PDB file of C-alpha atoms and ligand atoms in Angstrom:
ATOM      1  CA  MET A  29    -145.837  22.545-180.791  1.00 58.00           C
ATOM      2  CA  HIS A  30    -145.767  23.623-177.201  1.00 62.00           C
ATOM      3  CA  ASP A  31    -143.871  26.821-177.841  1.00 65.00           C
ATOM      4  CA  GLU A  32    -146.596  28.174-180.132  1.00 68.00           C
ATOM      5  CA  HIS A  33    -149.673  28.212-177.909  1.00 79.00           C
ATOM      6  CA  ALA A  34    -150.399  29.102-174.272  1.00 85.00           C
ATOM      7  CA  LEU A  35    -152.728  26.143-173.636  1.00 88.00           C
ATOM      8  CA  SER A  36    -150.232  23.736-175.237  1.00 86.00           C
ATOM      9  CA  GLN A  37    -147.537  25.090-172.932  1.00 86.00           C
ATOM     10  CA  ASP A  38    -149.706  24.432-169.886  1.00 91.00           C
ATOM     11  CA  ILE A  39    -150.638  20.945-171.082  1.00 88.00           C
ATOM     12  CA  TYR A  40    -146.941  20.233-171.620  1.00 84.00           C
ATOM     13  CA  GLU A  41    -146.188  21.556-168.140  1.00 89.00           C
ATOM     14  CA  LYS A  42    -148.687  19.104-166.644  1.00 89.00           C
ATOM     15  CA  GLU A  43    -146.749  16.247-168.278  1.00 83.00           C
ATOM     16  CA  ILE A  44    -143.396  17.197-166.797  1.00 87.00           C
ATOM     17  CA  ASP A  45    -144.341  18.723-163.413  1.00 91.00           C
ATOM     18  CA  PRO A  46    -145.463  16.083-160.869  1.00 90.00           C
ATOM     19  CA  ASP A  47    -146.908  18.868-158.667  1.00 93.00           C
ATOM     20  CA  PHE A  48    -148.708  20.671-161.466  1.00 94.00           C
ATOM     21  CA  ILE A  49    -151.390  23.134-160.365  1.00 95.00           C
ATOM     22  CA  ALA A  50    -153.892  24.076-163.053  1.00 95.00           C
ATOM     23  CA  PRO A  51    -153.764  27.755-164.062  1.00 95.00           C
ATOM     24  CA  LYS A  52    -156.650  29.971-162.957  1.00 96.00           C
ATOM     25  CA  TYR A  53    -158.038  30.385-166.467  1.00 96.00           C
ATOM     26  CA  TRP A  54    -158.791  26.633-166.527  1.00 96.00           C
ATOM     27  CA  VAL A  55    -160.949  27.149-163.438  1.00 97.00           C
ATOM     28  CA  ASP A  56    -162.728  30.131-165.014  1.00 97.00           C
ATOM     29  CA  LEU A  57    -163.171  28.465-168.399  1.00 96.00           C
ATOM     30  CA  LEU A  58    -164.547  25.218-166.975  1.00 97.00           C
ATOM     31  CA  SER A  59    -166.802  27.064-164.500  1.00 97.00           C
ATOM     32  CA  HIS A  60    -168.268  28.987-167.411  1.00 96.00           C
ATOM     33  CA  ALA A  61    -168.749  25.775-169.396  1.00 96.00           C
ATOM     34  CA  ILE A  62    -170.498  24.036-166.489  1.00 95.00           C
ATOM     35  CA  LYS A  63    -172.880  27.008-166.193  1.00 94.00           C
ATOM     36  CA  SER A  64    -173.561  27.315-169.942  1.00 94.00           C
ATOM     37  CA  LEU A  65    -173.163  23.924-171.629  1.00 93.00           C
ATOM     38  CA  TYR A  66    -176.444  22.366-170.614  1.00 92.00           C
ATOM     39  CA  GLN A  67    -178.460  25.313-171.877  1.00 91.00           C
ATOM     40  CA  TYR A  68    -176.327  25.373-175.036  1.00 91.00           C
ATOM     41  CA  TYR A  69    -176.895  21.691-175.868  1.00 91.00           C
ATOM     42  CA  PHE A  70    -180.431  21.122-174.660  1.00 91.00           C
ATOM     43  CA  ASN A  71    -181.956  24.609-174.799  1.00 91.00           C
ATOM     44  CA  ASN A  72    -183.152  24.169-171.247  1.00 88.00           C
ATOM     45  CA  ASN A  73    -181.627  25.736-168.159  1.00 85.00           C
ATOM     46  CA  THR A  74    -181.939  22.761-165.810  1.00 90.00           C
ATOM     47  CA  GLY A  75    -178.152  22.339-165.614  1.00 93.00           C
ATOM     48  CA  PHE A  76    -176.019  19.395-164.529  1.00 96.00           C
ATOM     49  CA  ASP A  77    -176.760  17.447-161.345  1.00 97.00           C
ATOM     50  CA  ILE A  78    -173.292  15.964-160.999  1.00 98.00           C
ATOM     51  CA  VAL A  79    -169.885  17.172-162.203  1.00 98.00           C
ATOM     52  CA  SER A  80    -166.901  14.876-161.880  1.00 98.00           C
ATOM     53  CA  VAL A  81    -163.425  14.285-163.313  1.00 98.00           C
ATOM     54  CA  ILE A  82    -161.339  11.412-164.586  1.00 96.00           C
ATOM     55  CA  PRO A  83    -159.363  10.688-161.395  1.00 96.00           C
ATOM     56  CA  ALA A  84    -155.619  10.431-160.897  1.00 94.00           C
ATOM     57  CA  LYS A  85    -154.048   6.994-160.772  1.00 91.00           C
ATOM     58  CA  LYS A  86    -152.611   5.667-157.504  1.00 89.00           C
ATOM     59  CA  ASN A  87    -149.775   7.788-156.079  1.00 88.00           C
ATOM     60  CA  LYS A  88    -150.168  10.422-158.798  1.00 91.00           C
ATOM     61  CA  ASN A  89    -150.909  14.125-158.350  1.00 93.00           C
ATOM     62  CA  PRO A  90    -154.735  14.440-158.115  1.00 95.00           C
ATOM     63  CA  ARG A  91    -154.613  17.495-160.364  1.00 95.00           C
ATOM     64  CA  LEU A  92    -158.134  17.222-161.777  1.00 97.00           C
ATOM     65  CA  GLU A  93    -159.622  16.515-158.345  1.00 97.00           C
ATOM     66  CA  ASN A  94    -157.900  19.689-157.094  1.00 97.00           C
ATOM     67  CA  LEU A  95    -159.147  21.570-160.130  1.00 97.00           C
ATOM     68  CA  LEU A  96    -162.712  20.376-159.447  1.00 98.00           C
ATOM     69  CA  GLU A  97    -162.431  21.590-155.850  1.00 98.00           C
ATOM     70  CA  ARG A  98    -161.454  25.069-157.075  1.00 98.00           C
ATOM     71  CA  ILE A  99    -164.256  25.078-159.677  1.00 97.00           C
ATOM     72  CA  SER A 100    -166.833  24.121-157.024  1.00 97.00           C
ATOM     73  CA  LYS A 101    -166.071  27.365-155.152  1.00 96.00           C
ATOM     74  CA  ASN A 102    -167.628  29.286-158.069  1.00 95.00           C
ATOM     75  CA  PHE A 103    -170.991  27.613-157.389  1.00 94.00           C
ATOM     76  CA  ILE A 104    -173.495  28.038-154.589  1.00 91.00           C
ATOM     77  CA  GLY A 105    -175.463  24.786-154.438  1.00 84.00           C
ATOM     78  CA  GLY A 106    -177.356  23.210-157.334  1.00 88.00           C
ATOM     79  CA  VAL A 107    -174.465  21.134-158.628  1.00 95.00           C
ATOM     80  CA  ASN A 108    -173.008  18.135-156.838  1.00 97.00           C
ATOM     81  CA  PHE A 109    -169.225  18.115-157.383  1.00 98.00           C
ATOM     82  CA  ILE A 110    -167.887  14.600-156.812  1.00 98.00           C
ATOM     83  CA  PRO A 111    -164.114  14.150-157.199  1.00 97.00           C
ATOM     84  CA  ASP A 112    -164.175  10.382-156.592  1.00 97.00           C
ATOM     85  CA  LEU A 113    -167.145   9.330-158.745  1.00 98.00           C
ATOM     86  CA  PHE A 114    -164.765   7.078-160.682  1.00 98.00           C
ATOM     87  CA  ILE A 115    -161.872   5.071-159.319  1.00 96.00           C
ATOM     88  CA  PHE A 116    -158.882   3.431-160.947  1.00 95.00           C
ATOM     89  CA  SER A 117    -157.863  -0.018-159.768  1.00 93.00           C
ATOM     90  CA  GLU A 118    -154.471  -0.287-158.047  1.00 90.00           C
ATOM     91  CA  ASN A 119    -152.718  -1.744-161.079  1.00 88.00           C
ATOM     92  CA  ALA A 120    -153.882   0.927-163.564  1.00 89.00           C
ATOM     93  CA  ARG A 121    -151.032   2.185-165.704  1.00 84.00           C
ATOM     94  CA  SER A 122    -150.532   5.161-168.003  1.00 83.00           C
ATOM     95  CA  LEU A 123    -152.130   4.883-171.439  1.00 81.00           C
ATOM     96  CA  LYS A 124    -149.423   6.961-173.065  1.00 76.00           C
ATOM     97  CA  THR A 125    -147.490   4.230-174.811  1.00 76.00           C
ATOM     98  CA  LEU A 126    -150.538   2.158-175.766  1.00 79.00           C
ATOM     99  CA  ASN A 127    -152.304   2.095-179.128  1.00 78.00           C
ATOM    100  CA  GLN A 128    -156.038   2.638-179.480  1.00 76.00           C
ATOM    101  CA  GLN A 129    -157.053  -1.024-179.045  1.00 81.00           C
ATOM    102  CA  GLN A 130    -154.738  -1.507-176.042  1.00 86.00           C
ATOM    103  CA  ARG A 131    -156.065   1.680-174.452  1.00 85.00           C
ATOM    104  CA  TYR A 132    -159.615   0.427-174.740  1.00 87.00           C
ATOM    105  CA  VAL A 133    -158.747  -2.898-173.074  1.00 91.00           C
ATOM    106  CA  GLU A 134    -156.639  -1.281-170.334  1.00 91.00           C
ATOM    107  CA  ILE A 135    -159.239   1.347-169.403  1.00 93.00           C
ATOM    108  CA  THR A 136    -162.112  -1.185-169.425  1.00 93.00           C
ATOM    109  CA  ASN A 137    -160.176  -3.331-166.957  1.00 94.00           C
ATOM    110  CA  THR A 138    -159.105  -0.527-164.624  1.00 95.00           C
ATOM    111  CA  LEU A 139    -161.673   2.333-164.511  1.00 96.00           C
ATOM    112  CA  PHE A 140    -164.800   1.767-162.414  1.00 97.00           C
ATOM    113  CA  LEU A 141    -167.678   3.579-160.776  1.00 97.00           C
ATOM    114  CA  ASN A 142    -167.141   4.151-157.066  1.00 97.00           C
ATOM    115  CA  ASP A 143    -169.641   1.751-155.506  1.00 96.00           C
ATOM    116  CA  LYS A 144    -170.998   4.270-153.011  1.00 96.00           C
ATOM    117  CA  TYR A 145    -172.429   6.388-155.863  1.00 97.00           C
ATOM    118  CA  ARG A 146    -174.158   3.553-157.726  1.00 96.00           C
ATOM    119  CA  ASN A 147    -177.655   4.698-156.733  1.00 96.00           C
ATOM    120  CA  LEU A 148    -176.869   8.395-156.867  1.00 97.00           C
ATOM    121  CA  VAL A 149    -176.079   8.546-160.621  1.00 98.00           C
ATOM    122  CA  ARG A 150    -179.374   6.949-161.717  1.00 97.00           C
ATOM    123  CA  GLY A 151    -181.524   9.408-163.674  1.00 97.00           C
ATOM    124  CA  LYS A 152    -178.948  12.193-163.256  1.00 97.00           C
ATOM    125  CA  ARG A 153    -177.388  14.664-165.708  1.00 97.00           C
ATOM    126  CA  VAL A 154    -173.648  14.112-165.419  1.00 97.00           C
ATOM    127  CA  LEU A 155    -170.701  16.088-166.774  1.00 98.00           C
ATOM    128  CA  ILE A 156    -167.232  14.493-166.745  1.00 98.00           C
ATOM    129  CA  ILE A 157    -164.107  16.618-167.115  1.00 97.00           C
ATOM    130  CA  ASP A 158    -160.719  15.482-168.399  1.00 96.00           C
ATOM    131  CA  ASP A 159    -157.878  17.756-169.416  1.00 92.00           C
ATOM    132  CA  VAL A 160    -156.670  16.037-172.579  1.00 91.00           C
ATOM    133  CA  ILE A 161    -158.449  13.636-174.944  1.00 90.00           C
ATOM    134  CA  THR A 162    -156.254  11.399-177.110  1.00 83.00           C
ATOM    135  CA  THR A 163    -158.244   8.476-178.543  1.00 82.00           C
ATOM    136  CA  GLY A 164    -161.389   9.023-176.454  1.00 88.00           C
ATOM    137  CA  ALA A 165    -161.079   5.563-174.818  1.00 90.00           C
ATOM    138  CA  THR A 166    -161.303   6.972-171.268  1.00 93.00           C
ATOM    139  CA  PHE A 167    -164.447   9.003-171.976  1.00 95.00           C
ATOM    140  CA  GLU A 168    -165.965   6.047-173.807  1.00 94.00           C
ATOM    141  CA  ARG A 169    -165.434   3.871-170.734  1.00 96.00           C
ATOM    142  CA  ALA A 170    -166.868   6.546-168.411  1.00 97.00           C
ATOM    143  CA  PHE A 171    -169.948   6.924-170.642  1.00 97.00           C
ATOM    144  CA  SER A 172    -170.604   3.196-170.754  1.00 97.00           C
ATOM    145  CA  ILE A 173    -170.283   2.908-166.947  1.00 97.00           C
ATOM    146  CA  LEU A 174    -172.839   5.687-166.444  1.00 98.00           C
ATOM    147  CA  ASN A 175    -175.152   4.290-169.113  1.00 97.00           C
ATOM    148  CA  GLU A 176    -175.104   0.903-167.398  1.00 97.00           C
ATOM    149  CA  ASN A 177    -176.087   2.689-164.202  1.00 97.00           C
ATOM    150  CA  GLN A 178    -178.919   4.519-165.960  1.00 97.00           C
ATOM    151  CA  SER A 179    -177.725   8.097-165.820  1.00 97.00           C
ATOM    152  CA  TYR A 180    -180.085  10.317-167.800  1.00 96.00           C
ATOM    153  CA  ILE A 181    -177.531  12.422-169.684  1.00 95.00           C
ATOM    154  CA  VAL A 182    -173.737  12.110-169.795  1.00 96.00           C
ATOM    155  CA  LEU A 183    -171.479  14.721-171.355  1.00 96.00           C
ATOM    156  CA  GLY A 184    -167.692  14.816-171.479  1.00 96.00           C
ATOM    157  CA  LEU A 185    -165.644  18.008-171.520  1.00 96.00           C
ATOM    158  CA  CYS A 186    -161.926  18.374-172.190  1.00 95.00           C
ATOM    159  CA  LEU A 187    -159.544  21.289-172.647  1.00 93.00           C
ATOM    160  CA  ALA A 188    -157.371  19.904-175.407  1.00 90.00           C
ATOM    161  CA  LYS A 189    -156.960  17.126-177.927  1.00 85.00           C
ATOM    162  CA  THR A 190    -153.645  15.408-178.607  1.00 79.00           C
ATOM    163  CA  VAL A 191    -152.375  16.100-182.080  1.00 71.00           C
ATOM    164  CA  SER A 192    -149.589  13.860-183.238  1.00 62.00           C
ATOM    165  CA  ILE A 193    -147.190  15.861-185.352  1.00 55.00           C
ATOM    166  CA  ASN A 194    -145.480  12.640-186.456  1.00 55.00           C
ATOM    167  CA  GLU A 195    -148.583  11.605-188.337  1.00 52.00           C
ATOM    168  CA  THR A 196    -148.538  14.867-190.232  1.00 60.00           C
ATOM    169  CA  SER A 197    -146.119  14.118-193.020  1.00 65.00           C
ATOM    170  CA  LYS A 198    -145.332  15.683-196.329  1.00 80.00           C
ATOM    171  CA  ILE A 199    -143.436  14.481-199.381  1.00 84.00           C
ATOM    172  CA  CYS A 200    -139.867  15.596-200.130  1.00 88.00           C
ATOM    173  CA  ASP A 201    -139.730  17.701-203.321  1.00 90.00           C
ATOM    174  CA  SER A 202    -136.230  16.475-203.945  1.00 91.00           C
ATOM    175  CA  CYS A 203    -136.471  12.662-203.615  1.00 90.00           C
ATOM    176  CA  GLY A 204    -140.129  11.729-202.935  1.00 87.00           C
ATOM    177  CA  ARG A 205    -139.581  10.250-199.476  1.00 86.00           C
ATOM    178  CA  THR A 206    -141.722  11.427-196.565  1.00 82.00           C
ATOM    179  CA  MET A 207    -140.572  14.352-194.448  1.00 86.00           C
ATOM    180  CA  ARG A 208    -140.732  14.713-190.672  1.00 84.00           C
ATOM    181  CA  ILE A 209    -140.871  17.649-188.325  1.00 85.00           C
ATOM    182  CA  LEU A 210    -137.475  18.000-186.651  1.00 88.00           C
ATOM    183  CA  LYS A 211    -136.094  20.569-184.253  1.00 89.00           C
ATOM    184  CA  ASN A 212    -132.883  22.526-184.477  1.00 91.00           C
ATOM    185  CA  SER A 213    -131.292  21.811-181.086  1.00 90.00           C
ATOM    186  CA  ASP A 214    -129.506  25.154-181.138  1.00 90.00           C
ATOM    187  CA  THR A 215    -132.342  27.560-182.009  1.00 89.00           C
ATOM    188  CA  GLU A 216    -135.202  25.183-181.052  1.00 86.00           C
ATOM    189  CA  ILE A 217    -136.932  26.124-184.306  1.00 90.00           C
ATOM    190  CA  ARG A 218    -138.800  23.253-185.958  1.00 89.00           C
ATOM    191  CA  PHE A 219    -138.441  22.451-189.639  1.00 92.00           C
ATOM    192  CA  TRP A 220    -139.325  19.755-192.179  1.00 92.00           C
ATOM    193  CA  GLY A 221    -136.477  17.300-192.766  1.00 92.00           C
ATOM    194  CA  CYS A 222    -136.351  14.496-195.340  1.00 91.00           C
ATOM    195  CA  THR A 223    -136.360  10.984-193.808  1.00 88.00           C
ATOM    196  CA  GLY A 224    -133.689  10.041-196.374  1.00 91.00           C
ATOM    197  CA  PHE A 225    -131.105  12.016-194.411  1.00 91.00           C
ATOM    198  CA  ASN A 226    -129.361   8.924-192.996  1.00 89.00           C
ATOM    199  CA  ASP A 227    -129.732   6.672-196.052  1.00 89.00           C
ATOM    200  CA  THR A 228    -126.300   5.228-196.840  1.00 91.00           C
ATOM    201  CA  ASN A 229    -126.849   4.727-200.594  1.00 91.00           C
ATOM    202  CA  THR A 230    -128.886   7.740-201.707  1.00 91.00           C
ATOM    203  CA  PRO A 231    -128.966  10.248-198.863  1.00 94.00           C
ATOM    204  CA  CYS A 232    -131.131  13.362-199.171  1.00 95.00           C
ATOM    205  CA  SER A 233    -130.561  16.377-196.989  1.00 94.00           C
ATOM    206  CA  HIS A 234    -133.525  18.414-198.238  1.00 95.00           C
ATOM    207  CA  THR A 235    -135.158  20.599-195.554  1.00 95.00           C
ATOM    208  CA  GLU A 236    -137.958  23.172-195.592  1.00 93.00           C
ATOM    209  CA  SER A 237    -138.979  25.862-193.169  1.00 92.00           C
ATOM    210  CA  ILE A 238    -142.413  25.489-191.615  1.00 90.00           C
ATOM    211  CA  VAL A 239    -144.920  28.113-192.708  1.00 89.00           C
ATOM    212  CA  VAL A 240    -146.367  29.658-189.544  1.00 88.00           C
ATOM    213  CA  LYS A 241    -148.827  32.045-191.204  1.00 89.00           C
ATOM    214  CA  ASP A 242    -149.434  34.015-194.374  1.00 92.00           C
ATOM    215  CA  CYS A 243    -148.056  37.541-194.605  1.00 95.00           C
ATOM    216  CA  PRO A 244    -150.909  40.018-193.999  1.00 95.00           C
ATOM    217  CA  LEU A 245    -149.320  42.479-196.443  1.00 96.00           C
ATOM    218  CA  CYS A 246    -148.452  40.343-199.491  1.00 96.00           C
ATOM    219  CA  GLY A 247    -149.928  36.879-198.741  1.00 94.00           C
ATOM    220  CA  ARG A 248    -146.643  34.993-199.046  1.00 95.00           C
ATOM    221  CA  SER A 249    -145.419  32.603-196.335  1.00 94.00           C
ATOM    222  CA  MET A 250    -143.993  33.731-192.998  1.00 94.00           C
ATOM    223  CA  TYR A 251    -141.382  31.675-191.151  1.00 94.00           C
ATOM    224  CA  LYS A 252    -140.047  31.660-187.610  1.00 92.00           C
ATOM    225  CA  HIS A 253    -136.515  32.950-187.062  1.00 93.00           C
ATOM    226  CA  TYR A 254    -134.195  33.286-184.110  1.00 92.00           C
ATOM    227  CA  ASN A 255    -132.367  36.483-183.225  1.00 92.00           C
ATOM    228  CA  ARG A 256    -129.244  35.314-181.419  1.00 90.00           C
ATOM    229  CA  GLN A 257    -128.245  38.782-180.292  1.00 92.00           C
ATOM    230  CA  HIS A 258    -131.517  39.408-178.431  1.00 91.00           C
ATOM    231  CA  ASN A 259    -132.305  35.750-177.732  1.00 90.00           C
ATOM    232  CA  SER A 260    -135.762  36.304-179.205  1.00 91.00           C
ATOM    233  CA  TYR A 261    -137.948  34.960-181.977  1.00 91.00           C
ATOM    234  CA  PHE A 262    -139.691  36.688-184.844  1.00 94.00           C
ATOM    235  CA  LEU A 263    -141.691  35.884-187.939  1.00 94.00           C
ATOM    236  CA  SER A 264    -140.627  37.273-191.257  1.00 95.00           C
ATOM    237  CA  CYS A 265    -142.134  37.308-194.733  1.00 96.00           C
ATOM    238  CA  GLU A 266    -140.312  35.191-197.319  1.00 94.00           C
ATOM    239  CA  GLY A 267    -140.516  38.245-199.599  1.00 95.00           C
ATOM    240  CA  TRP A 268    -137.663  39.990-197.749  1.00 93.00           C
ATOM    241  CA  ASN A 269    -135.162  39.160-200.519  1.00 92.00           C
ATOM    242  CA  LYS A 270    -137.585  38.703-203.411  1.00 93.00           C
ATOM    243  CA  ASN A 271    -139.147  40.932-206.009  1.00 92.00           C
ATOM    244  CA  PRO A 272    -141.541  42.567-205.247  1.00 93.00           C
ATOM    245  CA  LYS A 273    -139.842  43.011-201.895  1.00 96.00           C
ATOM    246  CA  CYS A 274    -141.787  42.737-198.612  1.00 96.00           C
ATOM    247  CA  THR A 275    -140.053  43.426-195.329  1.00 95.00           C
ATOM    248  CA  TYR A 276    -143.005  42.690-193.064  1.00 96.00           C
ATOM    249  CA  SER A 277    -142.062  40.975-189.807  1.00 96.00           C
ATOM    250  CA  GLU A 278    -143.605  40.332-186.385  1.00 94.00           C
ATOM    251  CA  SER A 279    -141.922  39.767-183.061  1.00 90.00           C
ATOM    252  CA  LEU A 280    -142.972  36.680-181.126  1.00 83.00           C
TER     253      LEU A 280
HETATM  254 ZN1   ZN B  21    -135.552  13.956-199.821  1.00 67.28          ZN
HETATM  255 ZN1   ZN B  22    -145.038  39.924-197.176  1.00 67.28          ZN
END
């Protein structure tokens, strides 16, 4: 739900903007993680020897390579930042439409270690950055490549995990079919809609608002609403017309 969370909005932006430039807080966040993660996991302040990224495919915006370049400016020596540690073969395609098994096969056939670093990674502590993890197939492939080449420690770091809202279903109270998250094209507010809506024999038009949070005053559900006059959104307590009445609301 990209409209609900700043990081989700930026991840969504990366999908639609071919010239996407990572926001500064990604640089700051990842720089902090590179400085702190090793100590955090291994209780030892040695730190990483090599930090790399999952590279862009051919003719695509090298957004993570650019991000790595900006991160490297926050470090004075100690860490070897290598944007091209891994390379995709020319025919590599997007994993987006593939299922988990297909992703595994595709990535195994197309992601490789850059030959010139084969000796460099041996015995090293390596951190690999990706922006979004979906099934983990890409990281799995990167780990197995570095294990084959005898890296000492390999960690993966990502900013976000894909959550499929289509897999999150609930049952219709009215007819027992599953419900899906739909979006009102006018207000852009999402809601639960029964999948029986288009059934020709026994249609069901049951819908439910999506609970965004519990009301801090009375504990009942709060829903998102659209104020047409001000072109703005707000949350309101479902108790506004109930007894006992609660008129708590929050602007969004
Ligand atoms: Zn129904
Ligand atoms: Zn309330």
